[in-house]
Coordinates of C-alpha atoms in Angstrom, one line a residue:
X1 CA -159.3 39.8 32.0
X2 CA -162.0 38.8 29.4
X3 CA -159.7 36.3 28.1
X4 CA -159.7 35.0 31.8
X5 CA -162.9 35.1 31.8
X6 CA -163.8 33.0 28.2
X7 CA -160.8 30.6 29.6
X8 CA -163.1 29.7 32.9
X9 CA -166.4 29.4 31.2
X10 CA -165.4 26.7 28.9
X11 CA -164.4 24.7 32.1
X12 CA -167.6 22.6 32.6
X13 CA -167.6 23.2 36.0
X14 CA -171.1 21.6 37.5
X15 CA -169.4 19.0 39.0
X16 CA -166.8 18.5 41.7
X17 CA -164.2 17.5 39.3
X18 CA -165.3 20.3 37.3
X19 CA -165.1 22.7 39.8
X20 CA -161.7 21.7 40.6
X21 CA -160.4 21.8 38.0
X22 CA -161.3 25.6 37.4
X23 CA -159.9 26.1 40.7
X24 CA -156.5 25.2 39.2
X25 CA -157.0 26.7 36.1
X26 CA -157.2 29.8 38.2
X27 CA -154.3 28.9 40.4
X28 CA -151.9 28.2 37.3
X29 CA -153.1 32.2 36.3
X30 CA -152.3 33.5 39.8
X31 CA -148.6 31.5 39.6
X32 CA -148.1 32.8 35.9
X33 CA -148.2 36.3 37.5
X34 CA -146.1 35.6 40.3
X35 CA -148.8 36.0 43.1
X36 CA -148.3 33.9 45.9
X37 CA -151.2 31.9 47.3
X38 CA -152.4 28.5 49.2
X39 CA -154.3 26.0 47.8
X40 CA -156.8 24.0 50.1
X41 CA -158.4 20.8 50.3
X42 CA -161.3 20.1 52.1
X43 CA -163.5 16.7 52.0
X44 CA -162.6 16.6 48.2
X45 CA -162.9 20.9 47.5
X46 CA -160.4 22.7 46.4
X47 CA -160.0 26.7 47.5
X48 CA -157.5 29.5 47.2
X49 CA -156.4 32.0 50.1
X50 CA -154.3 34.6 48.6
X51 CA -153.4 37.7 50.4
X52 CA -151.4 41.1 50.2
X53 CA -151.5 44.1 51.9
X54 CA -150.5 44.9 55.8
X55 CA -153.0 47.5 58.1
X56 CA -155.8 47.1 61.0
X57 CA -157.9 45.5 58.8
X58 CA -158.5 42.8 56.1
X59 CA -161.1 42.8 53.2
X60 CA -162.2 39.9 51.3
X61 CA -163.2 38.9 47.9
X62 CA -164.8 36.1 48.1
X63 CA -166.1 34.3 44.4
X64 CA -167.0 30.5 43.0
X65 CA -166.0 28.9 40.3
X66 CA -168.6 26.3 40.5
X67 CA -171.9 26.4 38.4
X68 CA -175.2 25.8 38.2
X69 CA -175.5 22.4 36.1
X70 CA -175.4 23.2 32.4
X71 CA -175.8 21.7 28.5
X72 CA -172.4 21.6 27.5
X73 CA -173.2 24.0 24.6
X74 CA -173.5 26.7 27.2
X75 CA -169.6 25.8 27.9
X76 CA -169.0 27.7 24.8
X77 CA -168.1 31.5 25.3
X78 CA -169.6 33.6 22.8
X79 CA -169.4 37.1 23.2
X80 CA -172.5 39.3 21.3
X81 CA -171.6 42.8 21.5
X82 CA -171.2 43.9 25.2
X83 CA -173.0 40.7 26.2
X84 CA -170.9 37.5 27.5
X85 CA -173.1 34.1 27.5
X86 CA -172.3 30.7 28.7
X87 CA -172.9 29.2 31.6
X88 CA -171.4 30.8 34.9
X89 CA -170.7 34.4 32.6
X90 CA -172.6 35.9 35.5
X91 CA -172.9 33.4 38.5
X92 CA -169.9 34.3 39.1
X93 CA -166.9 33.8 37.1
X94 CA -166.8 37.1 35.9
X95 CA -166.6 38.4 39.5
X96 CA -164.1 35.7 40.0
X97 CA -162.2 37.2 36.9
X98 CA -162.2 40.9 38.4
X99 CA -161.2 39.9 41.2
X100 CA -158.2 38.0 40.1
X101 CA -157.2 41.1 37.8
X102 CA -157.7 43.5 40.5
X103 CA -155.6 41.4 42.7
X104 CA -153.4 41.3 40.0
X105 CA -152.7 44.9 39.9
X106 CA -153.0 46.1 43.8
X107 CA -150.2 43.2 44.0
X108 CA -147.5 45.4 41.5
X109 CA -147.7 47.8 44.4
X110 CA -148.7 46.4 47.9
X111 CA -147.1 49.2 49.8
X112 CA -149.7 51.6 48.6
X113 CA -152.0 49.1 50.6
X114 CA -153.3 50.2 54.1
X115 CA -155.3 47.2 55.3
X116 CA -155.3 43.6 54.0
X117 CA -156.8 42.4 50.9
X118 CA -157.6 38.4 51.3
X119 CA -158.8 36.9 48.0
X120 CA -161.1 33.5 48.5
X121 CA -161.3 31.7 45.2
X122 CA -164.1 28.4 46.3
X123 CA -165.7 25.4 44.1
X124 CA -168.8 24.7 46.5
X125 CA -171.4 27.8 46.4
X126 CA -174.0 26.7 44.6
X127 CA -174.3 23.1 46.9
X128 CA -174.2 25.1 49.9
X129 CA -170.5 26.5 50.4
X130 CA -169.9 24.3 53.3
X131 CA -166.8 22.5 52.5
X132 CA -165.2 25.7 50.9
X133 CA -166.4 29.0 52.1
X134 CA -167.5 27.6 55.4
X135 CA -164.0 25.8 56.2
X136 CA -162.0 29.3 54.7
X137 CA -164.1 30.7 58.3
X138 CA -163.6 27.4 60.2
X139 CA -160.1 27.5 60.0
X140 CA -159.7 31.4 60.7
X141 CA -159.4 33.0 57.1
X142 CA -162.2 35.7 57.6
X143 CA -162.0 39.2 57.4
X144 CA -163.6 42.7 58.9
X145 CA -165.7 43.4 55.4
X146 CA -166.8 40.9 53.0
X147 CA -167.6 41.2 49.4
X148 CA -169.3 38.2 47.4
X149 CA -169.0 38.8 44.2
X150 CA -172.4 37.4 43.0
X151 CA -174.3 39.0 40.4
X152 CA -175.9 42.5 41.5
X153 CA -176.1 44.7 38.5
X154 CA -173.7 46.6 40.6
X155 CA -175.4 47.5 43.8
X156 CA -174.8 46.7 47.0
X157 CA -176.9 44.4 49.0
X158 CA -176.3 45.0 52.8
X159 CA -179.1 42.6 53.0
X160 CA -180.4 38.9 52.7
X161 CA -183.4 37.0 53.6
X162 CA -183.0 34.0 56.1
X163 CA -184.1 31.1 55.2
X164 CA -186.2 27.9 56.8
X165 CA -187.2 24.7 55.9
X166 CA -190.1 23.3 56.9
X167 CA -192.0 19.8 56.1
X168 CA -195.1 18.8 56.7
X169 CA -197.3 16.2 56.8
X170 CA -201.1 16.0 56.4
X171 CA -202.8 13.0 57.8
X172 CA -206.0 12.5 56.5
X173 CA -208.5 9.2 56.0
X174 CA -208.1 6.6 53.2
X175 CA -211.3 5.8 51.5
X176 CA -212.4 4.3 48.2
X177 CA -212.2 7.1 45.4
X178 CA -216.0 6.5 44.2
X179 CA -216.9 7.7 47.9
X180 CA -214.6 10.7 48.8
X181 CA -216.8 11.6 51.3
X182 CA -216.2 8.3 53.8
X183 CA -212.2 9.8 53.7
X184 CA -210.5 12.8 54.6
X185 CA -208.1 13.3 51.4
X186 CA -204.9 14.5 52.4
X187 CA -204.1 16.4 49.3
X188 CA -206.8 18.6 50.1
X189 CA -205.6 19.5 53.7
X190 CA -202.9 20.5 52.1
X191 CA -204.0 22.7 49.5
X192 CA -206.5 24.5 52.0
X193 CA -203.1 24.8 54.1
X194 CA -201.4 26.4 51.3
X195 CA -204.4 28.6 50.5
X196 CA -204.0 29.9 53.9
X197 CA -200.7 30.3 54.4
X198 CA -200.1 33.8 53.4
X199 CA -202.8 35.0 55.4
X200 CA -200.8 34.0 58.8
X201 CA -198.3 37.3 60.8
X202 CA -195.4 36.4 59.7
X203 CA -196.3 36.8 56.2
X204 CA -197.0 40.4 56.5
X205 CA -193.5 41.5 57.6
X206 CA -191.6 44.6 55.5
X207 CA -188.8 46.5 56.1
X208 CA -187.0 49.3 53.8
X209 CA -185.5 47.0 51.7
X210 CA -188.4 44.1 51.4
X211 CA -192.3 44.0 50.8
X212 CA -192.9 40.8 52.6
X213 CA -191.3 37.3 53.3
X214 CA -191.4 34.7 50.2
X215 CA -192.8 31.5 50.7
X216 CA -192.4 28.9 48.2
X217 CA -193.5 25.2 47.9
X218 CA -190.9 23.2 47.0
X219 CA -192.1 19.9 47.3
X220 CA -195.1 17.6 47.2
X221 CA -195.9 13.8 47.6
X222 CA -199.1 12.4 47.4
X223 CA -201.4 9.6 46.5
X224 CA -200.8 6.8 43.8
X225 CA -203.7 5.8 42.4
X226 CA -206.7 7.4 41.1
X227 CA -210.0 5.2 43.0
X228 CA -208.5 6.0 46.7
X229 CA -208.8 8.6 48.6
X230 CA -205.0 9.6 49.5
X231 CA -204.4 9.7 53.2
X232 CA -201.4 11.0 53.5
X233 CA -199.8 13.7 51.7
X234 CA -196.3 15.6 52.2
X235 CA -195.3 18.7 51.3
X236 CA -192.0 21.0 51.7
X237 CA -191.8 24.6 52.2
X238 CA -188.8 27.6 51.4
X239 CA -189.5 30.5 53.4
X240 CA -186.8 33.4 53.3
X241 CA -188.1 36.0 55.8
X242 CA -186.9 39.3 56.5
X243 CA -184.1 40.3 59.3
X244 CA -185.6 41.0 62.3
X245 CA -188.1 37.7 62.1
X246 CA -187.5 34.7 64.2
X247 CA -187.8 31.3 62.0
X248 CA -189.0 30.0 65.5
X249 CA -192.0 32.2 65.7
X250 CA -192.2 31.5 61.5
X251 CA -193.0 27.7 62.2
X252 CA -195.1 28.1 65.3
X253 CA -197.2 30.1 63.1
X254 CA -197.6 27.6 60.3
X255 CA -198.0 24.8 63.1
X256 CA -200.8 26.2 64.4
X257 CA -202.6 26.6 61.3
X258 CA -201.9 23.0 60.1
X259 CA -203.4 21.5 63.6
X260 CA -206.1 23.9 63.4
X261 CA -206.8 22.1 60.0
X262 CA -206.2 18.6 61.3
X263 CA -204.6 17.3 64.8
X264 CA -202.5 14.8 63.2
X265 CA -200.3 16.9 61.1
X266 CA -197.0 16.5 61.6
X267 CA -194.7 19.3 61.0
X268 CA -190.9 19.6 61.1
X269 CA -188.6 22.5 60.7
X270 CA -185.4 21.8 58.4
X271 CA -182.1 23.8 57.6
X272 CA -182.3 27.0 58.7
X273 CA -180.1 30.2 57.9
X274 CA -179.8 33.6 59.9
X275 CA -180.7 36.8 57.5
X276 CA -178.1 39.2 57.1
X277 CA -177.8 42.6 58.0
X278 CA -174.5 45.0 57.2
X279 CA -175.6 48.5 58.2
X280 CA -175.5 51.3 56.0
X281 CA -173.2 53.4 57.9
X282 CA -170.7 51.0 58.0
X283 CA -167.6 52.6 57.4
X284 CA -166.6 50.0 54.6
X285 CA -170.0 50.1 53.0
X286 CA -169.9 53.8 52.3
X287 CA -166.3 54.1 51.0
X288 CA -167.5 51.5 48.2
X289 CA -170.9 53.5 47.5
X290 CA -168.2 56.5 47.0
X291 CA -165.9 54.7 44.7
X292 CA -168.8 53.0 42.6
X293 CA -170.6 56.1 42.0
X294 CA -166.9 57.4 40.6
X295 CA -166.9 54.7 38.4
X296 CA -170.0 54.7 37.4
X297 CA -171.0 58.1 37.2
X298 CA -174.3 56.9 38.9
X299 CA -175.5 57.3 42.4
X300 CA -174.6 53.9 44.1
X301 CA -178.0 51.9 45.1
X302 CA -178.0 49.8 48.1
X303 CA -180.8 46.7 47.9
X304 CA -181.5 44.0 49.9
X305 CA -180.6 39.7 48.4
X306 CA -183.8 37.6 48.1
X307 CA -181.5 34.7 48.2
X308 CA -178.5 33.5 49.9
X309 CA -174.8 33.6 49.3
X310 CA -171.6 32.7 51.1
X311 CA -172.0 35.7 52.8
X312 CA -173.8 33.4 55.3
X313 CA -170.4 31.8 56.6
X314 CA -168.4 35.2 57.6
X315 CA -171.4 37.4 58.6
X316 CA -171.7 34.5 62.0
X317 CA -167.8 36.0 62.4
X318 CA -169.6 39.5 63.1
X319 CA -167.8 40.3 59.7
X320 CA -169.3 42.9 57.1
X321 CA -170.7 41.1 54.1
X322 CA -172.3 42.0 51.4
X323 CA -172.8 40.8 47.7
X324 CA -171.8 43.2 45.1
X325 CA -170.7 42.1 41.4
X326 CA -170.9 42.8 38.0
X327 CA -174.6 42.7 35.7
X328 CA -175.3 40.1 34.0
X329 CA -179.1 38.2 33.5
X330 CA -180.5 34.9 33.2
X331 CA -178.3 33.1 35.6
X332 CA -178.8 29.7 35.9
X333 CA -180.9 29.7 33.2
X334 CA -180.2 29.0 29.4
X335 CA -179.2 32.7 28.1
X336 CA -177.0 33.9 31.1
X337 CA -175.2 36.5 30.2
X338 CA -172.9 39.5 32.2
X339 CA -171.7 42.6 30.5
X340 CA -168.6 43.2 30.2
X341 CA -168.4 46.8 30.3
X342 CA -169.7 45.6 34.2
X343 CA -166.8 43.5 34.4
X344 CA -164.0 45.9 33.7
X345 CA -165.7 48.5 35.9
X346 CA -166.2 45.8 38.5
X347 CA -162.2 45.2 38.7
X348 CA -162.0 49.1 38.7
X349 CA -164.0 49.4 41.7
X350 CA -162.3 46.7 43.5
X351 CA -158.9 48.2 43.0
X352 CA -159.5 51.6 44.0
X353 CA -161.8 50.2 47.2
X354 CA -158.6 48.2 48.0
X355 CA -156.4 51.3 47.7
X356 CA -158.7 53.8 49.8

């Protein structure tokens, strides 16, 4: 499974071509061991459905093989100690590695199975999961529990943030930069928006799992030259809020605050994702916390995601899904690393969930 796992981070997959090709890499693997499966195409993106099992109900492992855009010395597995670096070691080819060894094994005896295990192998997460994970649902390949395998240090997020876009833009007056005071700079609306923002209701939101909404600004654009006055200046906001919240009542909110600022504001909400809530009781949820804390030896800790997964395309199924995967650190950044003790208990977990 390590040896899967090297094999897959040396593909330089940041790009579609990449991305596909790891697909493939990992279909040639699931053929050398005799495991049936389909391969999909969709607007240029491969994915795998594999499945095995027969029963009332159908689980699915759900990983990416695509990565986060990477030097191509990070396409170089080195393993230090228990540590695996390179780039996609944690997010997520090694949950993409367990999973493919602990379909591996259930597969040498599917008639110990009592429910379906579907295994979703995708090479579009990190642009979205549209074409992949968001056709798999599309086209009917869903399931009654989901697990993403993105990387969780082992716990199980029943939650995520939703997410909405918003852009805005701050009219002010143009005016020559020796004489600010003749204009209304732009920039300035902006920042005393900003300033403000995290004073407004929404903002002050919590639940069990979350202290407050995050609110970050993305994006500005504004003024070119340093003796005017700029007059217009746009900006672009990230807010993931906390289940329960309405984005609508989010941008009304910021809205009012930028016309109470100035009447000619403009502002637009963007793409917009539903949060995500798998209860705790759910039946599927507590068998894993059972047969992680087995593994582990540790209590199993349930947490909500600050970000978003393809958890987003078979939750709006009414699905289960959660993200649960192996521990790992730095992702997307220049050290990422997973562990691969994490790894082999990850592919542990998943076979003995598959087989309660």
């Amino acid at each position: 499974m390590i040896e899967l796992l090297k094999n897959l981070i040396a593909i330089k997959s940041d790009t579609e071509e990449g991305a596909n090709e790891a697909l493939r890499y990992c279909s040639t693997w699931l053929n050398s061991h005799d495991i049936e499966h389909t391969v999909i195409e969709n607007e240029g993106r491969l994915m795998i459905h594999a499945e095995v099992g027969t029963g009332p109900s159908t689980i699915v492992w759900n990983g990416h093989v695509d990565v986060a855009p990477g030097k191509l010395e990070q396409f170089n597995p080195v393993i230090d100690g228990d540590k695996l670096y390179g780039r996609g070691s944690a997010d997520m080819k090694a949950g993409v590695a367990a999973m493919m060894e602990a379909f591996r094994r259930i597969s040498l005896t599917p008639e110990k199975l009592t429910q379906r295990i579907a295994l979703h192998i995708v090479t579009d997460e990190e642009t979205g999961g549209r074409k992949t994970s968001g056709h798999l649902v599309e086209t009917g390949y869903t399931g009654d529990f989901v697990i993403c395998g993105e990387p969780t240090h082992l716990k199980l997020s029943v939650q995520s943030k939703g997410i909405i876009h918003v852009d805005l833009t701050f009219n002010g007056k143009g005016a020559h930069g020796s004489r600010p005071w003749e204009g209304t700079n732009a920039i300035e609306l902006a920042y005393e928006f900003h300033d403000k923002l995290k004073t407004l209701p929404f903002y002050k939101v919590s639940n069990a799992y979350y202290e407050h909404p995050s609110v970050n600004l993305a994006k500005i654009q504004a003024g070119d030259r340093y003796n005017m006055v700029p007059d217009t200046c746009e900006v672009a906001y990230d807010i993931r809020f906390v289940p329960g919240q309405k984005w609508e009542d989010i941008v009304q909110e910021m809205t009012d605050l930028a016309l109470s600022l100035n009447k000619n504001t403009i502002v637009k909400p963007g793409g917009k994702t539903p949060a995500i809530v798998t209860t705790e009781d759910n039946e599927f949820v507590k068998t894993l916390a059972l047969v992680t804390a087995d593994v582990t030896q540790k209590d199993a800790v349930l947490f909500g995601q600050h970000g978003a997964a393809d958890t987003r395309y078979y939750a709006r199924t009414g699905a289960g899904a959660i993200e649960f995967g192996p521990s790992g650190d730095d992702w997307h950044g220049p050290g990422e690393y997973v562990l691969i003790s994490s790894v082999e208990q990850y592919a542990d977990i998943l076979t003995k969930h598959a087989l309660s």
